[in-house]
XYZ file of N, CA and C in Angstrom:
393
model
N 17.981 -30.166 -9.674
C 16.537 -30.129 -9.777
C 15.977 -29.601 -8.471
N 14.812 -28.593 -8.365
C 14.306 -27.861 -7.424
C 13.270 -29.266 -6.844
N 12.741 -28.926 -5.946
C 11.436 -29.920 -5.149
C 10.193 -28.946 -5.857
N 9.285 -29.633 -5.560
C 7.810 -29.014 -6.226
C 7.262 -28.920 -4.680
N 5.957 -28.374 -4.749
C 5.644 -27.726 -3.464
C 5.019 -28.863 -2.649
N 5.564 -30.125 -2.969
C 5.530 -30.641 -1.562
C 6.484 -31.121 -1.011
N 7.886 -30.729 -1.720
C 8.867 -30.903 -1.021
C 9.754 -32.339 -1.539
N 9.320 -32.883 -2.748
C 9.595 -33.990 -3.153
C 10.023 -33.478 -4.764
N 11.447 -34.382 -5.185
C 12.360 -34.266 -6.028
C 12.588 -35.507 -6.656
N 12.679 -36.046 -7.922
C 12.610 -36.702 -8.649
C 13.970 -36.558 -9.871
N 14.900 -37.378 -9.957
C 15.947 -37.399 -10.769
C 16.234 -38.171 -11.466
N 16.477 -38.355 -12.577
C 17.339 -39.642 -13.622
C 18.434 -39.942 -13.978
N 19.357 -40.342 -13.529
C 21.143 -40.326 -13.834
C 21.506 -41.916 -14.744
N 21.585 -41.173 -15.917
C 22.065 -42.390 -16.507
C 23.928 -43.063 -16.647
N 23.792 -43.834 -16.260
C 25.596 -44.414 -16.551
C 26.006 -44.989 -17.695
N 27.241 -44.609 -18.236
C 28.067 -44.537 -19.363
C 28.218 -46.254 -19.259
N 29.422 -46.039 -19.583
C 29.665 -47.197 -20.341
C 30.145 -48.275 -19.069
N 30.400 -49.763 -18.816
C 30.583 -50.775 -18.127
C 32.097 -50.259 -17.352
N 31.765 -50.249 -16.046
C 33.277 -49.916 -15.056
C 33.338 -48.309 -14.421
N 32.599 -47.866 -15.734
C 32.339 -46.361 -15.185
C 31.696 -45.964 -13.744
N 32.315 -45.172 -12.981
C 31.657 -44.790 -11.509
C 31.672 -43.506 -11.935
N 30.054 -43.291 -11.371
C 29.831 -41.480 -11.244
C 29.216 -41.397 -9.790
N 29.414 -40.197 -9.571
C 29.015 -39.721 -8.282
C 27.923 -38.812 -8.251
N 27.017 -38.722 -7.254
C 25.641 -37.313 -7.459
C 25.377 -37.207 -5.991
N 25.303 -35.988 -6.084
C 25.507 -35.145 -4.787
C 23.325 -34.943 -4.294
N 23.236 -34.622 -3.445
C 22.211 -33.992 -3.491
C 22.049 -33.121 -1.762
N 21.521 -32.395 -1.913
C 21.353 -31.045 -0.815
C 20.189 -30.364 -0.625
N 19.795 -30.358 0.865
C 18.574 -29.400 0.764
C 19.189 -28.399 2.157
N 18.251 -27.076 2.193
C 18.497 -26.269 3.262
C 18.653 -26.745 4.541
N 19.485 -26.920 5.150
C 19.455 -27.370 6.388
C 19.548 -28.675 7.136
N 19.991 -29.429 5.880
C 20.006 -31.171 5.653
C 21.875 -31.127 5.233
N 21.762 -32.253 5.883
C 23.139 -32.930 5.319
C 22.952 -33.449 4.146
N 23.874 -32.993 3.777
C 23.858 -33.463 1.777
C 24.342 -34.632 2.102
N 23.750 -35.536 0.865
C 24.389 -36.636 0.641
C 25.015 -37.295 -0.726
N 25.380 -38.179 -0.898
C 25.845 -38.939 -2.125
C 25.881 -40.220 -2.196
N 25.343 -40.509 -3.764
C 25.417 -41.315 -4.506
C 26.122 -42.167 -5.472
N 27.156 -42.915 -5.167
C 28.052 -43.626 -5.857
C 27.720 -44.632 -7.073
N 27.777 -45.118 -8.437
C 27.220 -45.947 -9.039
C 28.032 -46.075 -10.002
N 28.383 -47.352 -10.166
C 29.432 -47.966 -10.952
C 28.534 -49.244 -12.068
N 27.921 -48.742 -13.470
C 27.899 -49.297 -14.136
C 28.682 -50.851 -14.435
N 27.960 -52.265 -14.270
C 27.930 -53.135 -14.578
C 26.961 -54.334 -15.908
N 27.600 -54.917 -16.494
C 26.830 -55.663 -17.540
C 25.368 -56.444 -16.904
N 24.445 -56.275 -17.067
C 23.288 -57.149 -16.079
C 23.811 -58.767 -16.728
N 22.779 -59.582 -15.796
C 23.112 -61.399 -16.127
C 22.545 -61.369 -17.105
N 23.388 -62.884 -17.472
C 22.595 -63.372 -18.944
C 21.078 -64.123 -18.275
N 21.075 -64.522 -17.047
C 20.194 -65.692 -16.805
C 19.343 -65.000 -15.307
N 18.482 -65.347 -15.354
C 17.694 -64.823 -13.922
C 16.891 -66.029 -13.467
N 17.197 -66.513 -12.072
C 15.816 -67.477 -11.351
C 15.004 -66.715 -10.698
N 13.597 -67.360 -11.111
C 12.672 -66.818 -9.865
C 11.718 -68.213 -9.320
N 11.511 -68.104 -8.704
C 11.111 -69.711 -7.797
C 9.868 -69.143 -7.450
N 9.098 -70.382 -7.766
C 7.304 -70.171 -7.431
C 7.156 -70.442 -5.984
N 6.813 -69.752 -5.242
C 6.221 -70.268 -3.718
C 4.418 -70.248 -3.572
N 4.495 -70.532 -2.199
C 2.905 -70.712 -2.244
C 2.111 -69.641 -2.587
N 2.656 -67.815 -1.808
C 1.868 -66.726 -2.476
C 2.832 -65.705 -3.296
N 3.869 -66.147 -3.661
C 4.613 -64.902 -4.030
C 5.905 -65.425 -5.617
N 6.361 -64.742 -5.979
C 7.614 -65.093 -6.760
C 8.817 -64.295 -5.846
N 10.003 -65.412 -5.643
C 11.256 -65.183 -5.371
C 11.985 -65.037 -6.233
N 12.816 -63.922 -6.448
C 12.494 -62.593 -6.164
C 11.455 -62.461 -6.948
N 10.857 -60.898 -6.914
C 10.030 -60.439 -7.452
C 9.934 -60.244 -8.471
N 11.588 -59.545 -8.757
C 11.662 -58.281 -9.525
C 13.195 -58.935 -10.125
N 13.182 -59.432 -11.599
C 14.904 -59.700 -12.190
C 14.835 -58.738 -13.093
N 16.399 -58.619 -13.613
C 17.253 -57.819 -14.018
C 17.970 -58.558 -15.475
N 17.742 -58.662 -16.566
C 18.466 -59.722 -17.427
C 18.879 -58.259 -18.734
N 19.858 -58.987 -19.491
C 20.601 -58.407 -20.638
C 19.669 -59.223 -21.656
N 19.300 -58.028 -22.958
C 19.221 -58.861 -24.018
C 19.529 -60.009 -24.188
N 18.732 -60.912 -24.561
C 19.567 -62.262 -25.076
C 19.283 -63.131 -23.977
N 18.677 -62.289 -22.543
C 18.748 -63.254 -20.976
C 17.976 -64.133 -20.755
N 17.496 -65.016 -20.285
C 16.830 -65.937 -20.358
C 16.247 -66.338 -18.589
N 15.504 -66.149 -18.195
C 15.147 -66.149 -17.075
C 14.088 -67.435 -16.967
N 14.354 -68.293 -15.572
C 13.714 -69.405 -15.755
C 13.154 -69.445 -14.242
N 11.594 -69.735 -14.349
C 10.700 -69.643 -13.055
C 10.617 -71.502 -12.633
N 11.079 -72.172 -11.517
C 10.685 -72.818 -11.128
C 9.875 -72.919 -10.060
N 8.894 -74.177 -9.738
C 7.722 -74.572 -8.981
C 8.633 -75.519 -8.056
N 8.321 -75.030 -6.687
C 8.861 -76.095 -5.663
C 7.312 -77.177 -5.584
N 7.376 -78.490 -5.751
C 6.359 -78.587 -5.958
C 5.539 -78.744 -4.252
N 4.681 -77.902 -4.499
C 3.525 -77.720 -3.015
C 2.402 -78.374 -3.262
N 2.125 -78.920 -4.344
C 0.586 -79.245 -4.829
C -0.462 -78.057 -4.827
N 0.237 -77.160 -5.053
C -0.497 -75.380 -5.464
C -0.358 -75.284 -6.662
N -1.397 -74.984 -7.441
C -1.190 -74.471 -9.226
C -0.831 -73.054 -8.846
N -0.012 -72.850 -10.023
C 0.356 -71.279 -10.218
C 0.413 -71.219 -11.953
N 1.045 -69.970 -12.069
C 1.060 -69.552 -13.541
C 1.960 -68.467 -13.340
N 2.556 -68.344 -14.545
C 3.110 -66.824 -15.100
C 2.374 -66.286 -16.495
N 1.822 -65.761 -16.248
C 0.813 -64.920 -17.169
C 1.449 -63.364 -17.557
N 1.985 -63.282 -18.499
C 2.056 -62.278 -18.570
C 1.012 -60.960 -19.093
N 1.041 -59.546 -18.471
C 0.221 -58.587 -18.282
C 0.664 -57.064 -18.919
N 1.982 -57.268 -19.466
C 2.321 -56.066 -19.840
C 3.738 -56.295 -20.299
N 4.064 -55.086 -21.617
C 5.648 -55.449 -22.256
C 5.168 -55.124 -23.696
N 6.246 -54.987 -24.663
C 6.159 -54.983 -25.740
C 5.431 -56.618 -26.588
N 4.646 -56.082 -27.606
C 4.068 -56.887 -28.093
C 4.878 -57.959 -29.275
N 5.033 -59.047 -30.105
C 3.961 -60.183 -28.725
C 5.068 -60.396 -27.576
N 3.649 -60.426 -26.962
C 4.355 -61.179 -25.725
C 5.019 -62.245 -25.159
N 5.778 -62.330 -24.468
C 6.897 -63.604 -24.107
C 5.450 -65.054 -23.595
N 5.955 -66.402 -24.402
C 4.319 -67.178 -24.050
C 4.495 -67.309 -22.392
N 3.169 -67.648 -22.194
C 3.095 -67.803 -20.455
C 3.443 -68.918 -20.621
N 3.307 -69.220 -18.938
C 3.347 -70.808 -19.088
C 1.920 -71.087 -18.626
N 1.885 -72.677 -18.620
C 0.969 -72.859 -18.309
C 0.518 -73.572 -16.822
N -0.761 -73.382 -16.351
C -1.067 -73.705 -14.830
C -0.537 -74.861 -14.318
N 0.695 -74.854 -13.507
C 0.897 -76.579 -13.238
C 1.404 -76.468 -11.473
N 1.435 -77.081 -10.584
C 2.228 -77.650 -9.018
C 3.423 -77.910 -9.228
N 4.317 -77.954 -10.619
C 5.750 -78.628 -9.969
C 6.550 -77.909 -11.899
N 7.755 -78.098 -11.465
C 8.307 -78.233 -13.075
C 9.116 -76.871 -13.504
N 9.246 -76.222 -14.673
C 10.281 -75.424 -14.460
C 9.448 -74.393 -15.970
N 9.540 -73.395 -16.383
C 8.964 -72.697 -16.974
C 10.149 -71.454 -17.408
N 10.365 -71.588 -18.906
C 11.353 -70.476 -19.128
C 11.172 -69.530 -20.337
N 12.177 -68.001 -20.087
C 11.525 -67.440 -21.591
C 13.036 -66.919 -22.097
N 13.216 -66.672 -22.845
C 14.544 -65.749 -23.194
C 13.861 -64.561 -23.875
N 14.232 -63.114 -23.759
C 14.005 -62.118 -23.760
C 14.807 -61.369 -24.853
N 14.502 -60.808 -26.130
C 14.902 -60.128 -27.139
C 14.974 -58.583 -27.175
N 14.583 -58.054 -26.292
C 14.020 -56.813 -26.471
C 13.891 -55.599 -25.007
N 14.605 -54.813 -25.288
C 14.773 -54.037 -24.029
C 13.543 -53.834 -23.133
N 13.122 -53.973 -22.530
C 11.695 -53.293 -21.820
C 11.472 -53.922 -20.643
N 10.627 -53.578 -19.802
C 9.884 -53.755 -18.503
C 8.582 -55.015 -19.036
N 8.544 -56.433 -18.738
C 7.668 -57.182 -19.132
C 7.091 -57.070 -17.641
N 5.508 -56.960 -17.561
C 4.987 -57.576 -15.931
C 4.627 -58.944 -16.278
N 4.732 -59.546 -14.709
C 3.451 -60.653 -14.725
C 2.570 -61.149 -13.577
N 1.581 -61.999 -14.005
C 0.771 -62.298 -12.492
C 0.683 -63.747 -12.407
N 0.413 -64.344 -11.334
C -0.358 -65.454 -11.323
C -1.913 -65.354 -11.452
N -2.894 -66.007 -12.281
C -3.631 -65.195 -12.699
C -4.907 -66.323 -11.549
N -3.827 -67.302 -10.270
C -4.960 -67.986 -9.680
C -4.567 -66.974 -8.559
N -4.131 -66.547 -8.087
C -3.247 -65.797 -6.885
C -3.071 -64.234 -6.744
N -4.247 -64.011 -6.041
C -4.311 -62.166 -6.364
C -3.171 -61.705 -5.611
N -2.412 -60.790 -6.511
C -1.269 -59.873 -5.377
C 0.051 -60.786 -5.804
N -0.157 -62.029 -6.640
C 1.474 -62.766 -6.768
C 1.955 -62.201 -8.062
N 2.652 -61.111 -7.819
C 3.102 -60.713 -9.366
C 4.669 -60.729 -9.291
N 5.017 -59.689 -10.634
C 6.537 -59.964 -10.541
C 6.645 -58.640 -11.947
N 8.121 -58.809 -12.217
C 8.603 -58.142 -13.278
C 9.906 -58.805 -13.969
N 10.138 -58.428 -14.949
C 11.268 -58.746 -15.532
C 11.540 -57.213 -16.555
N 12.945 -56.706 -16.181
C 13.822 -55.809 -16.782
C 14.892 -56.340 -17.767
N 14.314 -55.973 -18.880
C 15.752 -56.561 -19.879
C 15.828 -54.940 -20.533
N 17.453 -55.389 -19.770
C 18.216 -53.979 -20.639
C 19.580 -54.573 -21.520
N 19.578 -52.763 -22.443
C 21.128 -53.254 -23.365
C 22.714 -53.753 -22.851
């Protein structure tokens, strides 16, 4: 793939099947080329993300069909929420506003779900369920 005129290049390399390693090269005039190694693995069945005072740990999970990802509240005496904001319809239920306790969804369906805390501007997150 060429760069567009500002000099920025954009690529998609998809990986085969589980164990498979492919390699991708990339090169510009006068640059040391480099490479990309990537060895296809099964994602988890299960993902944590832990409520803190402004953020979700981690941000961003990774689950397989079927995965089930579970948000716990350290309890701070801070309400939070997982609200979800985006994903295939319907949507996975939120939970609801609480300081302490544990909140979970299992995931059917390949896609990018977002979410927010909807008391906490800027505390968001994602969840990736792939095949």
């Amino acid at each position: 793939t060429l760069t567009g005129s500002d000099g920025a290049v954009e690529a998609t390399h998809s990986l085969g099947l589980t164990g498979a390693s492919q390699t991708v090269s990339a090169s510009a005039t006068g640059l040391t080329p480099v490479e990309f190694v990537a060895t296809a693995t099964n994602a988890p069945v299960s993902g944590a993300v832990s409520v803190e005072s402004d953020r979700f740990v981690p941000r961003d999970v990774v689950v397989r069909v079927s995965g089930t990802v579970t948000w716990t509240w350290n309890p701070l005496d801070i309400d939070h929420n997982v609200i979800y904001t985006a994903g295939p319809t319907p949507l996975p239920p939120s939970s609801p506003t609480q300081s302490a306790g544990m909140h979970a969804n299992t995931f059917s369906v390949a896609a990018r779900y977002e979410y927010v805390c909807t008391i906490h501007a800027g505390m968001e997150g994602t969840v990736t369920v792939v095949r």
